[in-house]
Structures are given as structure tokens and as C-alpha cells.
Short mmCIF file of C-alpha atoms and ligand atoms in Angstrom, two decimals:
data_model
loop_
_atom_site.label_atom_id
_atom_site.label_comp_id
_atom_site.label_asym_id
_atom_site.label_seq_id
_atom_site.Cartn_x
_atom_site.Cartn_y
_atom_site.Cartn_z
CA MET A 499 94.62 139.16 82.66
CA GLN A 500 92.66 138.34 85.78
CA VAL A 501 93.90 140.14 89.35
CA PHE A 502 93.15 138.18 92.91
CA ASP A 503 95.18 140.25 95.57
CA ASN A 504 94.56 139.03 99.04
CA TYR A 505 91.73 138.33 101.23
CA ILE A 506 91.63 139.89 104.71
CA ALA A 507 88.78 140.52 107.34
CA GLY A 508 86.33 140.91 104.70
CA GLU A 509 88.62 143.42 102.48
CA ARG A 510 90.67 143.13 99.13
CA VAL A 511 94.03 143.58 100.02
CA ALA A 512 96.84 144.47 97.83
CA PRO A 513 100.10 143.08 99.19
CA ALA A 514 102.28 145.45 101.45
CA ASP A 515 104.90 145.64 99.05
CA GLY A 516 103.16 144.92 95.94
CA LYS A 517 104.79 142.14 94.80
CA ARG A 518 102.90 139.11 92.72
CA PHE A 519 103.23 136.02 91.03
CA ALA A 520 101.81 135.14 87.22
CA SER A 521 99.47 131.95 87.14
CA ILE A 522 99.87 129.43 84.57
CA ASN A 523 97.37 127.66 82.34
CA PRO A 524 98.20 123.41 82.02
CA THR A 525 96.22 123.14 78.83
CA THR A 526 97.88 126.11 77.06
CA GLY A 527 100.66 127.02 78.92
CA LYS A 528 99.99 129.87 78.62
CA VAL A 529 99.66 133.06 81.92
CA TRP A 530 96.25 134.15 83.01
CA GLY A 531 96.01 135.43 86.19
CA GLU A 532 98.82 137.13 88.84
CA PHE A 533 98.34 136.81 92.44
CA ALA A 534 99.77 138.07 95.95
CA GLU A 535 103.16 136.62 96.63
CA SER A 536 102.69 138.28 100.16
CA SER A 537 105.08 138.87 103.11
CA ARG A 538 104.97 138.69 106.51
CA ALA A 539 103.19 141.61 106.86
CA ASP A 540 100.33 140.54 104.90
CA VAL A 541 99.71 136.83 106.94
CA ASP A 542 100.86 139.05 109.87
CA ARG A 543 97.20 140.47 109.49
CA ALA A 544 95.82 138.10 108.08
CA VAL A 545 96.04 136.59 111.27
CA HIS A 546 95.04 139.35 113.22
CA ALA A 547 91.88 139.86 111.72
CA ALA A 548 91.25 136.06 112.34
CA GLN A 549 92.36 136.78 115.88
CA ALA A 550 89.75 139.74 115.75
CA ALA A 551 87.11 137.68 114.91
CA PHE A 552 87.40 134.51 117.54
CA ALA A 553 87.45 137.27 120.01
CA GLY A 554 84.53 139.20 118.45
CA PRO A 555 82.08 137.84 116.08
CA TRP A 556 82.24 133.72 115.90
CA GLY A 557 83.09 133.27 119.47
CA LYS A 558 79.95 134.79 119.95
CA LEU A 559 78.04 132.90 117.81
CA SER A 560 76.27 130.17 119.00
CA PRO A 561 77.39 126.60 117.96
CA THR A 562 74.20 126.51 116.32
CA ARG A 563 73.98 129.39 114.74
CA ARG A 564 77.61 128.93 113.38
CA GLY A 565 76.57 125.44 112.80
CA ARG A 566 73.82 127.11 110.14
CA LEU A 567 76.41 129.55 108.06
CA LEU A 568 78.54 126.98 108.06
CA MET A 569 75.25 124.54 105.96
CA ALA A 570 74.27 127.76 103.85
CA TRP A 571 77.87 128.15 102.92
CA GLY A 572 77.81 124.47 101.64
CA ASP A 573 74.39 126.10 100.17
CA ARG A 574 76.66 128.38 97.99
CA ILE A 575 79.08 126.61 96.83
CA ALA A 576 77.24 124.13 95.47
CA GLU A 577 74.52 126.57 93.45
CA ASN A 578 78.23 127.95 92.31
CA ALA A 579 79.89 124.78 91.78
CA GLU A 580 80.01 125.40 88.08
CA ALA A 581 82.32 128.12 88.30
CA ILE A 582 84.51 126.72 90.90
CA ALA A 583 85.15 123.58 88.56
CA ALA A 584 86.29 125.87 85.77
CA MET A 585 88.69 127.25 87.23
CA GLU A 586 89.87 125.06 88.73
CA THR A 587 90.83 123.27 85.58
CA GLN A 588 91.94 126.64 84.48
CA GLN A 589 94.22 126.17 87.07
CA ASN A 590 95.43 122.78 87.63
CA GLY A 591 94.11 121.03 84.37
CA LYS A 592 92.47 118.40 85.76
CA LEU A 593 88.38 117.45 84.51
CA ILE A 594 86.17 119.58 84.73
CA ALA A 595 83.95 116.38 85.73
CA GLU A 596 86.32 115.75 88.16
CA MET A 597 86.77 118.76 89.68
CA ARG A 598 82.84 119.39 89.21
CA ALA A 599 82.19 116.69 91.53
CA GLN A 600 84.10 117.75 94.35
CA ALA A 601 82.50 120.96 94.06
CA ARG A 602 79.23 120.13 94.05
CA VAL A 603 80.07 117.30 97.03
CA VAL A 604 81.72 119.53 99.29
CA LYS A 605 77.87 121.70 100.79
CA ASP A 606 77.74 117.80 102.23
CA PHE A 607 81.17 118.20 104.51
CA LEU A 608 79.86 122.06 105.51
CA TYR A 609 75.96 119.82 106.38
CA TYR A 610 77.81 117.09 109.05
CA PHE A 611 80.43 119.51 110.19
CA GLY A 612 77.70 121.81 110.20
CA GLY A 613 74.78 119.73 111.91
CA LEU A 614 78.04 118.61 115.11
CA ALA A 615 78.61 122.33 115.30
CA ASP A 616 75.87 122.18 118.74
CA LYS A 617 76.77 118.61 119.72
CA VAL A 618 80.15 119.10 120.82
CA GLU A 619 79.77 118.30 124.23
CA GLY A 620 81.21 118.23 127.76
CA ARG A 621 81.41 115.49 130.61
CA VAL A 622 80.92 115.26 133.41
CA ILE A 623 83.13 113.19 135.64
CA PRO A 624 82.07 110.53 138.74
CA LEU A 625 84.96 111.14 141.59
CA ASP A 626 85.41 109.27 144.35
CA ARG A 627 84.43 113.26 146.54
CA GLN A 628 81.00 113.74 146.03
CA SER A 629 81.25 117.41 147.22
CA VAL A 630 82.71 117.82 144.10
CA LEU A 631 81.52 119.06 140.30
CA ASN A 632 83.99 118.13 137.69
CA TYR A 633 83.18 118.07 134.10
CA THR A 634 84.84 118.75 130.82
CA LEU A 635 84.15 121.93 128.45
CA ARG A 636 85.73 121.25 124.82
CA GLU A 637 86.63 124.87 123.14
CA PRO A 638 88.36 125.92 119.93
CA LEU A 639 91.87 126.91 119.68
CA GLY A 640 92.01 129.96 118.16
CA VAL A 641 93.13 130.54 114.43
CA VAL A 642 93.92 128.35 112.31
CA GLY A 643 95.96 128.25 109.41
CA VAL A 644 95.04 125.88 106.44
CA ILE A 645 97.37 124.75 103.58
CA VAL A 646 96.02 122.90 100.39
CA PRO A 647 97.67 121.25 97.79
CA TRP A 648 97.18 122.30 93.78
CA ASN A 649 95.09 119.38 93.76
CA SER A 650 91.82 119.63 94.71
CA PRO A 651 92.00 123.27 96.56
CA THR A 652 88.36 122.86 96.79
CA PHE A 653 87.39 120.09 97.76
CA LEU A 654 90.75 120.01 100.35
CA THR A 655 89.95 123.58 101.46
CA ILE A 656 86.89 122.55 103.14
CA MET A 657 87.48 118.40 104.61
CA ASN A 658 89.94 120.62 106.48
CA VAL A 659 87.54 124.24 107.13
CA SER A 660 84.73 122.07 108.16
CA PRO A 661 85.47 121.12 111.19
CA ALA A 662 87.60 123.57 112.10
CA LEU A 663 84.97 125.83 112.13
CA ALA A 664 82.47 123.87 113.28
CA ALA A 665 84.69 123.68 116.16
CA GLY A 666 84.65 126.96 116.51
CA ASN A 667 87.82 128.36 115.78
CA THR A 668 88.70 130.98 112.03
CA ILE A 669 90.89 130.26 109.73
CA VAL A 670 93.83 131.91 107.06
CA ILE A 671 93.42 129.71 103.96
CA LYS A 672 97.31 129.36 102.26
CA PRO A 673 96.51 128.34 99.13
CA SER A 674 98.87 126.70 96.36
CA GLU A 675 100.47 128.59 94.86
CA VAL A 676 99.55 126.95 91.75
CA THR A 677 95.67 126.93 92.23
CA SER A 678 95.23 130.55 93.99
CA ALA A 679 91.93 131.40 92.42
CA SER A 680 88.40 129.13 93.76
CA ALA A 681 89.32 130.13 97.56
CA PHE A 682 88.49 133.73 97.11
CA GLU A 683 85.65 132.68 95.68
CA LEU A 684 84.76 130.16 98.81
CA ALA A 685 85.17 133.23 100.62
CA ARG A 686 83.03 135.85 99.03
CA LEU A 687 80.69 133.02 99.49
CA ALA A 688 80.66 132.56 102.69
CA GLU A 689 80.64 136.78 103.34
CA GLU A 690 77.23 135.82 101.04
CA ALA A 691 75.90 133.25 103.50
CA GLY A 692 76.39 135.68 106.21
CA VAL A 693 80.12 134.58 107.49
CA PRO A 694 81.35 136.89 109.58
CA PRO A 695 84.78 139.22 107.64
CA GLY A 696 87.83 138.28 109.66
CA VAL A 697 86.15 133.93 109.44
CA ILE A 698 87.73 133.24 106.26
CA ASN A 699 90.73 135.00 105.05
CA VAL A 700 92.98 133.92 102.40
CA VAL A 701 96.71 134.94 101.97
CA THR A 702 97.76 133.73 98.83
CA GLY A 703 102.14 132.71 97.81
CA ALA A 704 104.00 130.17 97.54
CA ARG A 705 106.50 128.36 100.59
CA ALA A 706 107.33 131.52 102.14
CA ALA A 707 103.98 132.66 103.08
CA GLY A 708 102.70 128.65 104.22
CA GLU A 709 106.75 129.58 106.93
CA ALA A 710 105.17 133.24 107.98
CA LEU A 711 101.84 131.69 108.57
CA VAL A 712 103.21 127.90 111.07
CA GLU A 713 105.58 130.94 112.64
CA HIS A 714 103.24 132.66 113.64
CA GLU A 715 103.32 132.67 117.20
CA GLY A 716 98.95 133.54 116.98
CA VAL A 717 97.96 130.37 115.30
CA ALA A 718 96.80 127.92 117.28
CA LYS A 719 97.21 124.62 115.29
CA ILE A 720 98.98 124.14 111.28
CA SER A 721 96.28 121.82 108.91
CA PHE A 722 98.25 120.51 106.51
CA THR A 723 97.89 119.17 103.19
CA GLY A 724 100.83 118.28 100.62
CA SER A 725 104.04 116.74 100.68
CA GLU A 726 105.99 114.88 102.89
CA ALA A 727 108.92 116.93 102.96
CA GLY A 728 106.51 119.95 103.49
CA GLY A 729 104.62 118.35 105.98
CA LYS A 730 108.00 116.66 108.41
CA ALA A 731 108.89 121.18 107.73
CA ILE A 732 105.84 122.02 109.09
CA ALA A 733 105.75 119.74 112.02
CA ALA A 734 109.37 120.42 113.31
CA LYS A 735 108.31 124.79 113.53
CA ALA A 736 104.94 123.85 114.99
CA GLY A 737 106.82 121.94 117.33
CA ALA A 738 109.45 124.59 119.13
CA ARG A 739 106.78 126.75 119.66
CA LEU A 740 104.79 123.77 120.50
CA ALA A 741 101.39 124.39 118.17
CA GLY A 742 99.59 121.45 117.13
CA CYS A 743 99.75 120.16 113.57
CA THR A 744 97.09 117.86 111.39
CA LEU A 745 99.01 116.73 108.14
CA GLU A 746 97.53 115.00 105.27
CA LEU A 747 100.77 114.20 103.04
CA GLY A 748 101.15 111.68 100.39
CA GLY A 749 101.77 108.20 99.41
CA LYS A 750 102.95 105.23 97.47
CA SER A 751 99.47 103.12 97.92
CA PRO A 752 99.29 99.67 97.05
CA ASN A 753 96.15 98.29 94.90
CA ILE A 754 96.40 94.00 95.52
CA VAL A 755 94.62 91.75 93.41
CA PHE A 756 94.96 88.11 94.15
CA GLY A 757 92.82 85.57 91.53
CA ASP A 758 89.59 85.06 92.69
CA ALA A 759 89.05 88.51 92.14
CA ASN A 760 86.63 89.85 90.31
CA LEU A 761 89.46 90.76 87.38
CA ASP A 762 86.96 93.43 85.64
CA GLN A 763 86.20 95.38 88.90
CA ALA A 764 89.91 94.71 90.46
CA GLU A 765 91.25 95.90 86.48
CA ALA A 766 88.95 99.38 87.07
CA GLY A 767 90.06 99.78 90.10
CA VAL A 768 93.81 99.71 89.74
CA LEU A 769 92.96 102.41 86.27
CA ALA A 770 91.27 104.51 88.79
CA GLY A 771 93.93 104.29 91.44
CA ILE A 772 96.18 105.61 88.88
CA PHE A 773 94.75 107.23 86.40
CA ALA A 774 92.11 109.22 87.56
CA ALA A 775 93.33 112.65 88.27
CA ALA A 776 97.02 111.76 86.10
CA GLY A 777 97.95 109.97 89.55
CA GLN A 778 98.18 113.15 90.99
CA THR A 779 95.55 112.33 94.02
CA CYS A 780 97.25 111.01 97.35
CA VAL A 781 95.70 107.91 97.72
CA ALA A 782 97.06 107.32 94.37
CA GLY A 783 97.41 103.30 93.48
CA SER A 784 100.49 103.61 91.87
CA ARG A 785 101.38 99.66 93.33
CA ALA A 786 99.87 96.90 91.42
CA LEU A 787 100.42 93.86 93.72
CA VAL A 788 98.76 91.23 91.41
CA HIS A 789 98.94 87.52 91.86
CA GLU A 790 100.84 85.25 89.82
CA SER A 791 98.18 83.10 88.42
CA VAL A 792 96.29 86.59 87.12
CA TYR A 793 99.97 88.54 86.60
CA ASP A 794 99.66 88.11 82.67
CA GLU A 795 96.50 88.80 82.01
CA MET A 796 95.74 91.68 84.03
CA GLN A 797 99.01 93.32 82.75
CA ARG A 798 97.62 92.50 79.36
CA ARG A 799 94.28 94.11 80.17
CA LEU A 800 95.89 97.11 81.72
CA VAL A 801 98.20 97.83 79.49
CA ALA A 802 95.26 97.75 76.11
CA ARG A 803 93.62 99.81 78.18
CA ALA A 804 96.01 102.33 79.45
CA ASN A 805 96.91 102.97 75.76
CA ARG A 806 92.93 103.86 74.98
CA ILE A 807 93.49 106.25 77.28
CA GLN A 808 91.07 109.37 75.67
CA LEU A 809 94.38 112.17 76.19
CA GLY A 810 92.86 116.16 76.01
CA ASP A 811 91.68 118.83 77.45
CA PRO A 812 90.15 119.06 80.60
CA LEU A 813 86.76 121.47 79.51
CA LEU A 814 85.81 117.81 76.81
CA ALA A 815 83.49 115.68 78.63
CA GLN A 816 85.61 112.82 76.29
CA THR A 817 87.95 113.64 77.89
CA GLN A 818 89.98 110.71 80.11
CA MET A 819 93.01 112.34 81.33
CA GLY A 820 93.92 116.09 80.67
CA PRO A 821 97.39 116.95 81.91
CA VAL A 822 99.65 117.49 84.25
CA ALA A 823 99.26 120.90 86.60
CA THR A 824 103.23 122.15 86.39
CA GLN A 825 106.35 121.83 83.99
CA ALA A 826 108.16 120.78 87.48
CA GLN A 827 105.71 117.41 88.16
CA LEU A 828 105.91 116.92 84.64
CA ALA A 829 109.84 117.22 84.95
CA LYS A 830 109.55 114.20 88.10
CA ASP A 831 106.72 112.28 85.94
CA GLU A 832 109.93 111.57 83.59
CA GLN A 833 113.06 111.29 85.39
CA MET A 834 111.14 109.24 87.85
CA VAL A 835 110.41 106.28 84.74
CA GLN A 836 114.39 107.42 83.91
CA ARG A 837 115.41 106.26 86.35
CA ALA A 838 113.04 103.25 87.17
CA LEU A 839 114.32 101.89 83.47
CA SER A 840 117.47 102.72 84.86
CA GLU A 841 116.87 100.67 87.71
CA GLY A 842 115.70 97.32 85.86
CA ALA A 843 111.67 98.51 85.58
CA GLU A 844 110.59 97.37 81.97
CA LEU A 845 108.19 99.57 80.34
CA LEU A 846 105.17 98.63 79.12
CA CYS A 847 103.36 101.39 78.09
CA GLY A 848 103.77 105.88 78.02
CA GLY A 849 106.69 106.65 79.30
CA GLU A 850 106.89 110.24 77.23
CA ARG A 851 105.87 113.19 77.36
CA ALA A 852 102.17 113.63 74.42
CA LYS A 853 102.00 115.45 72.33
CA LEU A 854 98.54 117.05 71.53
CA ALA A 855 97.48 118.52 68.09
CA GLY A 856 95.87 122.31 69.47
CA PHE A 857 97.79 122.16 73.23
CA GLU A 858 101.62 122.17 71.79
CA ASP A 859 102.66 123.68 75.08
CA GLY A 860 100.10 121.43 76.93
CA LEU A 861 102.43 119.57 79.92
CA PHE A 862 100.63 116.20 78.88
CA TYR A 863 102.37 112.68 79.84
CA LYS A 864 101.12 109.84 78.65
CA PRO A 865 99.15 106.99 81.37
CA THR A 866 102.67 104.69 82.08
CA ILE A 867 102.70 100.70 83.33
CA LEU A 868 106.19 99.21 84.74
CA HIS A 869 106.89 96.63 85.24
CA ARG A 870 109.15 94.40 87.07
CA ALA A 871 110.66 96.62 89.11
CA PRO A 872 113.41 96.11 91.50
CA ALA A 873 111.52 95.83 95.68
CA ASP A 874 114.15 98.48 96.87
CA SER A 875 114.02 100.85 93.55
CA HIS A 876 112.69 104.38 93.94
CA ILE A 877 110.17 104.11 92.28
CA MET A 878 108.46 101.59 94.40
CA ARG A 879 109.37 103.38 97.12
CA GLU A 880 109.06 107.29 96.15
CA GLU A 881 105.33 109.38 95.06
CA VAL A 882 105.62 109.96 92.10
CA PHE A 883 102.03 112.18 91.70
CA GLY A 884 101.96 111.31 88.33
CA PRO A 885 100.52 109.21 85.74
CA VAL A 886 102.84 106.27 86.53
CA LEU A 887 102.09 102.21 87.74
CA ALA A 888 104.55 99.85 89.12
CA LEU A 889 102.82 96.28 89.02
CA THR A 890 104.41 93.47 89.80
CA PRO A 891 103.81 89.70 90.50
CA PHE A 892 103.50 88.12 95.27
CA ARG A 893 102.92 84.04 95.33
CA ASP A 894 100.61 84.37 98.37
CA GLU A 895 99.57 86.41 100.76
CA GLU A 896 102.96 87.22 103.52
CA GLU A 897 104.23 87.91 100.74
CA ALA A 898 101.84 90.63 99.25
CA ILE A 899 101.73 92.11 102.95
CA ARG A 900 105.06 92.30 102.76
CA ILE A 901 105.63 94.04 100.18
CA ALA A 902 102.32 96.22 99.81
CA ASN A 903 103.65 96.94 103.76
CA SER A 904 107.38 98.17 102.19
CA THR A 905 106.75 101.75 102.64
CA ARG A 906 107.66 104.49 104.52
CA PHE A 907 103.80 105.94 103.53
CA GLY A 908 100.54 104.02 104.95
CA LEU A 909 97.81 106.24 103.58
CA ALA A 910 96.09 103.59 101.61
CA ALA A 911 94.97 100.46 100.30
CA GLY A 912 93.25 98.60 97.66
CA VAL A 913 91.74 94.73 98.29
CA TRP A 914 90.79 92.77 95.66
CA THR A 915 89.25 89.37 96.08
CA ARG A 916 86.31 87.27 96.88
CA ASP A 917 87.34 85.77 99.41
CA VAL A 918 86.24 86.96 102.33
CA LYS A 919 88.41 85.90 105.27
CA ARG A 920 91.32 87.14 103.45
CA ALA A 921 89.79 90.60 102.48
CA HIS A 922 89.03 91.57 106.53
CA THR A 923 92.53 89.84 107.73
CA LEU A 924 94.59 91.62 104.63
CA ALA A 925 92.15 94.80 106.53
CA ARG A 926 93.90 94.75 109.71
CA ARG A 927 96.77 93.96 108.48
CA LEU A 928 97.82 96.55 106.12
CA GLN A 929 99.58 99.78 107.54
CA ALA A 930 97.03 101.87 106.53
CA GLY A 931 95.22 104.96 106.92
CA THR A 932 92.49 104.07 105.18
CA VAL A 933 91.73 100.14 103.15
CA TRP A 934 89.03 99.61 100.22
CA ILE A 935 88.33 96.19 99.56
CA ASN A 936 86.78 95.27 95.70
CA THR A 937 87.14 99.53 95.32
CA TYR A 938 89.26 101.94 95.29
CA ARG A 939 89.49 105.95 96.16
CA ALA A 940 86.31 106.45 97.92
CA LEU A 941 85.74 108.92 100.48
CA THR A 942 83.09 110.88 102.30
CA PHE A 943 82.48 113.38 104.98
CA ASN A 944 81.68 110.83 107.88
CA SER A 945 84.50 108.55 107.03
CA PRO A 946 87.94 109.67 108.96
CA PHE A 947 90.24 109.55 106.71
CA GLY A 948 94.55 110.40 106.91
CA GLY A 949 98.10 108.80 106.89
CA TYR A 950 99.64 105.91 108.99
CA LYS A 951 103.35 105.92 109.06
CA MET A 952 104.96 109.04 106.71
CA SER A 953 102.00 109.80 105.75
CA GLY A 954 100.18 112.20 107.71
CA LEU A 955 99.42 112.46 111.18
CA GLY A 956 95.37 113.29 112.79
CA ARG A 957 92.16 112.42 110.53
CA ALA A 958 90.32 114.69 108.57
CA ASN A 959 86.98 113.27 108.10
CA GLY A 960 84.19 111.80 110.14
CA MET A 961 83.71 112.59 114.74
CA GLU A 962 87.74 112.50 114.34
CA ALA A 963 88.05 115.63 112.19
CA ILE A 964 86.75 118.26 114.64
CA ASP A 965 88.42 116.51 117.53
CA GLN A 966 91.39 118.29 115.88
CA TYR A 967 90.57 121.64 116.21
CA LEU A 968 88.86 120.96 120.47
CA GLN A 969 90.86 121.04 123.75
CA THR A 970 89.82 119.77 126.80
CA LYS A 971 89.28 121.97 129.77
CA SER A 972 88.71 120.12 133.07
CA VAL A 973 86.37 122.43 135.44
CA TRP A 974 86.95 120.98 139.86
CA CYS A 975 84.31 123.00 142.17
CA GLU A 976 84.05 122.13 145.68
CA LEU A 977 80.04 122.28 146.15
CA GLY A 978 80.57 121.05 149.50
CA ASP A 979 81.78 123.33 153.39
CA GLU A 980 84.75 121.55 154.18
CA VAL A 981 87.99 123.13 154.86
CA GLN A 982 90.61 120.92 153.22
CA ASP A 983 93.96 120.17 155.06
CA PRO A 984 96.54 122.64 152.22
CA PHE A 985 100.07 120.08 152.17
CA VAL A 986 97.30 116.92 151.01
CA LEU A 987 97.01 116.14 147.48
CA ARG A 988 92.99 116.29 147.09
CA THR A 989 91.83 113.41 144.88
P1 NAD B 182 103.43 121.21 98.96
O1 NAD B 182 104.11 120.05 100.03
O2 NAD B 182 104.18 121.56 97.34
O3 NAD B 182 102.64 121.74 98.89
C1 NAD B 182 101.63 122.20 100.03
C2 NAD B 182 101.45 123.77 99.87
O4 NAD B 182 102.19 123.90 101.22
C3 NAD B 182 101.17 124.63 99.79
O5 NAD B 182 100.38 125.76 99.27
C4 NAD B 182 102.74 125.84 99.41
O6 NAD B 182 102.84 126.11 99.12
C5 NAD B 182 102.99 125.00 101.06
N1 NAD B 182 104.32 125.04 101.75
C6 NAD B 182 105.47 124.21 101.20
N2 NAD B 182 106.35 124.07 101.64
C7 NAD B 182 105.74 124.00 102.59
C8 NAD B 182 106.38 124.69 104.19
N3 NAD B 182 108.49 124.45 104.11
N4 NAD B 182 105.91 125.77 104.74
C9 NAD B 182 104.39 126.04 104.75
N5 NAD B 182 104.43 125.63 103.33
C10 NAD B 182 104.49 124.73 102.74
O7 NAD B 182 102.79 120.21 98.08
P2 NAD B 182 102.07 119.84 96.58
O8 NAD B 182 102.77 119.81 95.42
O9 NAD B 182 101.26 121.17 96.39
O10 NAD B 182 101.19 118.66 96.27
C11 NAD B 182 100.87 117.51 95.91
C12 NAD B 182 101.38 116.54 96.89
O11 NAD B 182 100.00 117.01 98.21
C13 NAD B 182 101.58 115.50 97.41
O12 NAD B 182 102.63 114.53 97.77
C14 NAD B 182 100.22 114.06 97.58
O13 NAD B 182 100.17 113.07 97.52
C15 NAD B 182 99.82 115.02 98.54
N6 NAD B 182 98.60 115.16 99.11
C16 NAD B 182 98.44 114.56 100.10
C17 NAD B 182 96.28 114.64 100.67
C18 NAD B 182 96.04 114.32 101.16
O14 NAD B 182 95.02 114.05 102.04
N7 NAD B 182 97.06 113.23 102.60
C19 NAD B 182 95.38 115.06 99.96
C20 NAD B 182 96.12 115.60 98.04
C21 NAD B 182 97.64 116.13 97.96
#
């Protein structure tokens, strides 16, 4: 059994009240490690460490040097990608191949934002009064609290931490209670790369630890990735003390397949959207809207492929779908499918747990496709976060857009067509932060990512991301000797 303490100011620190919680491997169902169940006292200690690093070593570093340290951190993570991936698969049951790819690619985020660190520039504003110099400074906020979910822990941590650090802030990370281990490895590697103690701190725990971070007066901004309910609760709390928040939340993203699409590509894209990662991605294409002219064919193709998906040990190369991450997620998958059936949907495949030899306690759920669910039914509106696809026919472009936009979410959408005019018309009319045309689930460090509507607030990645972690100061300087009338506003 491995025991993990918090990581504060470069030290391993046991929880103040000694409380810990267990972590379960979803493939075997067995407990393998214990983490600190952090209290307010632990969170307070971490925030103070981050404040001291902000006022001290991190704040005093030149932006270029700060950027170089982030790049060096990226190198260290890439060198240790295998070990990080193994930790993540042990905790969330996702395919080792996916976790490995994520652990390798995060260095590109640190290179990009490390490179941006010394490109944060103010402006000189041309005023009417030429004797006045007015310019802007773009300054970091202070301590940023980063709260992440369990589905892609390293990827989502680095995606959000890198712009915040590049902007000059310091960090307290509260990883998911399901996947807390890799954050410690990331922090250790940052230390090895030369990032000063206190710049990155890690406190573990469940929701209460996250709440303590959100409510802490010393935290200037919260970067939250997780559920809609969590995001709303955090926005309300942060709003109460006028702290900012960036929210990356859930979705009910549609894949829209037109009759003129390359159906081989569309089939692969719809499958990737919902069964890759067992549907446990925020951008899961959990609704497939298919034109009536190709509906029967797409249905046949998707069901045949879904039935052939190789479920198994996520550590094996031939496995295509591992377990779902938690008992709660498995129960949710089951309940939502049952409810869909009771509300009129028909089951085309899956719809039950899978029992695998050698993994009797594993949390496996079969790839599931439902169709003809009523437009207003629960399965058409709510996120499952599991391997459950709702298939629906549409008659024309207008109907496709109407159905696609008919949820309160707006994270992503896929459009499959050879008609370039239609593709770009839809790109404008779909209410989603990302629109993929003839591709799906593509994401990179330099392209902005985030949600419309209830899928989020603010943007990760790209130039937009660093702006989330800066504030602008306007500096006015009178250069002339003229004495001003004290009772007249100067413009
Ligand atoms: P969750 O909201 O239950 O938990 C996420 C994290 O927030 C955890 O660390 C949790 O301890 C903490 N937390 C939860 N409620 C909180 C609160 N009120 N105050 C402070 N902290 C709180 O989400 P989850 O089940 O871990 O993750 C799945 C969800 O994350 C899905 O809805 C998925 O769509 C979303 N997600 C979004 C993105 C994105 O970039 N848009 C990426 C991945 C996952």
C-alpha cells in the first residue's frame, strides 16, 4: 500500500488531522494507495506557501527564465511519461496508450506557454493630451487554485497550469479524489526542473478540499475542470468574493452525419467520439444525428463495430475499451440507460455490465447504442460520461441544427459532409466552443478550447488562455509642467 502526503512548499506534509482516503484500481476493484483527506488547515498552508512563492522567488524571476523552467519541466515530464501513464491507468482504468499519449504531449503545452511567458506585453495608448504617457501593464493575479477531474488528470492539470504559471502566478492543485497520484509526480518533476518550492503545491481530498480552496481569500482565481454542478457551485462561491474563475465543464456534443459524408470516416469519428476512453471525455460525441438517407446504414455499421470493441485490461495494447473509472460512474451508466428505455428509446446494443474473466470485480460496461429516444428525453439532454450513444435521424439541415443546439451544453460538435458551404454554415450556426468538420476529438495547445452555454466560461489553450490569468493596469504619467484645474476631469 502506498501512502501519499500533500506537497506544500517543496515538502511532503501529512494532513493536519491525520485523515486519509483510499484509492481503488477500477480494473481489479482493489485498494492500492492512500491519500491525505485535506482539511481547511492543509489548504490554508498550501495557499500561504503559494503566496510566499509569488511574493518571492517566482515573482522575482524574469519572464524568460520562468518560461525556460516551464520548458525544462515539460522535458522532465516527457522523459517520465511511461511512469505517469501507468499511475493514471491504475487509478482511472483508461487505456495505457491514451494516458501515455497524453503524458507525452503535455510538454508541448509547457513549451508553448513557456514561450509566451516573455511575450506578455502592454500597450501605449495614444491620448488626446500629448503630454501624458498612458500605458498598460499586464500583471499576474497571485495564487491560482486548479481543480481537476479524474478522466485525464495530467493532461488537464498541465493544460490549465501552464498558462497560469507562464503569466507569473503560483498554484495550488486539488486533483480529483479518484486520481490524485500523478499530480505528485508532476510536482516532483517541476522541482527537479528547477521550479522553486511553493510555486506548485498539491493538496488532495474530495469536494470539501476543493471548496476550502475556492473559499480561501488568498486565492485570486479558480481554474476548474469538472461537472456542471461543480462549476456552478464554484462560480457562485468565487462570485461571492469577486474572485475569477475559468470553467471547463461537461457536454452533450452532437456528431452530425449528412448523406454526402464519407461514411467510413464518419463511422470512425462517431465511434471515436463516444467509445474512445469509454465515453469518459468532456467532448464525448454522445449524440449522433444522422441524415435519414443514410440512417439505416450508419446504424448497421455502428452497431457492428460497437459489438466488436475489445474490452479488457487497459494495460494491454490490444484493448480498445477499459473499465469505467468508478462504481458511481458505472451506476450512472446503468441508470441513464434504464431511464432512456423507460422514456421510449430502443436499445441497439450493450446496455449492461460486461463480465470479463480474470476481472470479476472490474467496472466494465458494454458499448451501448440507443436510438429513437424522444427529443426531450433525459438521455438526449444530460451528460452520461460513459460509453452510451444516442442515435437520432434528421430530415434536413435546419432540423439537424435545431436538434444539435437543443441542449443547455455547448462544448463541441462534429459535422460530417463533403459540402464545404454546408460545413462552414453549420460551423457558424452550431452553439459550441469547438466545431470539428470531418474529424473529431482533436485538441492542441495553440487552439482555443472551451464551452458555450453551460459547458464553461473562459478558454484554455492558445493566446486566449494566458489572458485568463492576467490583469491589466493602466498607468498615467503627466510629462508636462502645466498645473491642472482640480475641478475638471482630465481625459
Ligand atoms: P466533478 O465536478 O465531480 O469533480 C471535479 C473536481 O472538482 C474534483 O477534483 C472534485 O473533488 C472537485 N469538486 C467537485 N465539486 C466541487 C465543489 N463544489 N467545489 C470545489 N471542488 C469541487 O467532476 P468529475 O466527475 O471528476 O469529472 C467529470 C466531469 O468533468 C464531466 O462532467 C466532464 O464533462 C467534465 N470534464 C470537462 C472537461 C472540459 O475540459 N470541459 C474535461 C474533462 C472533464
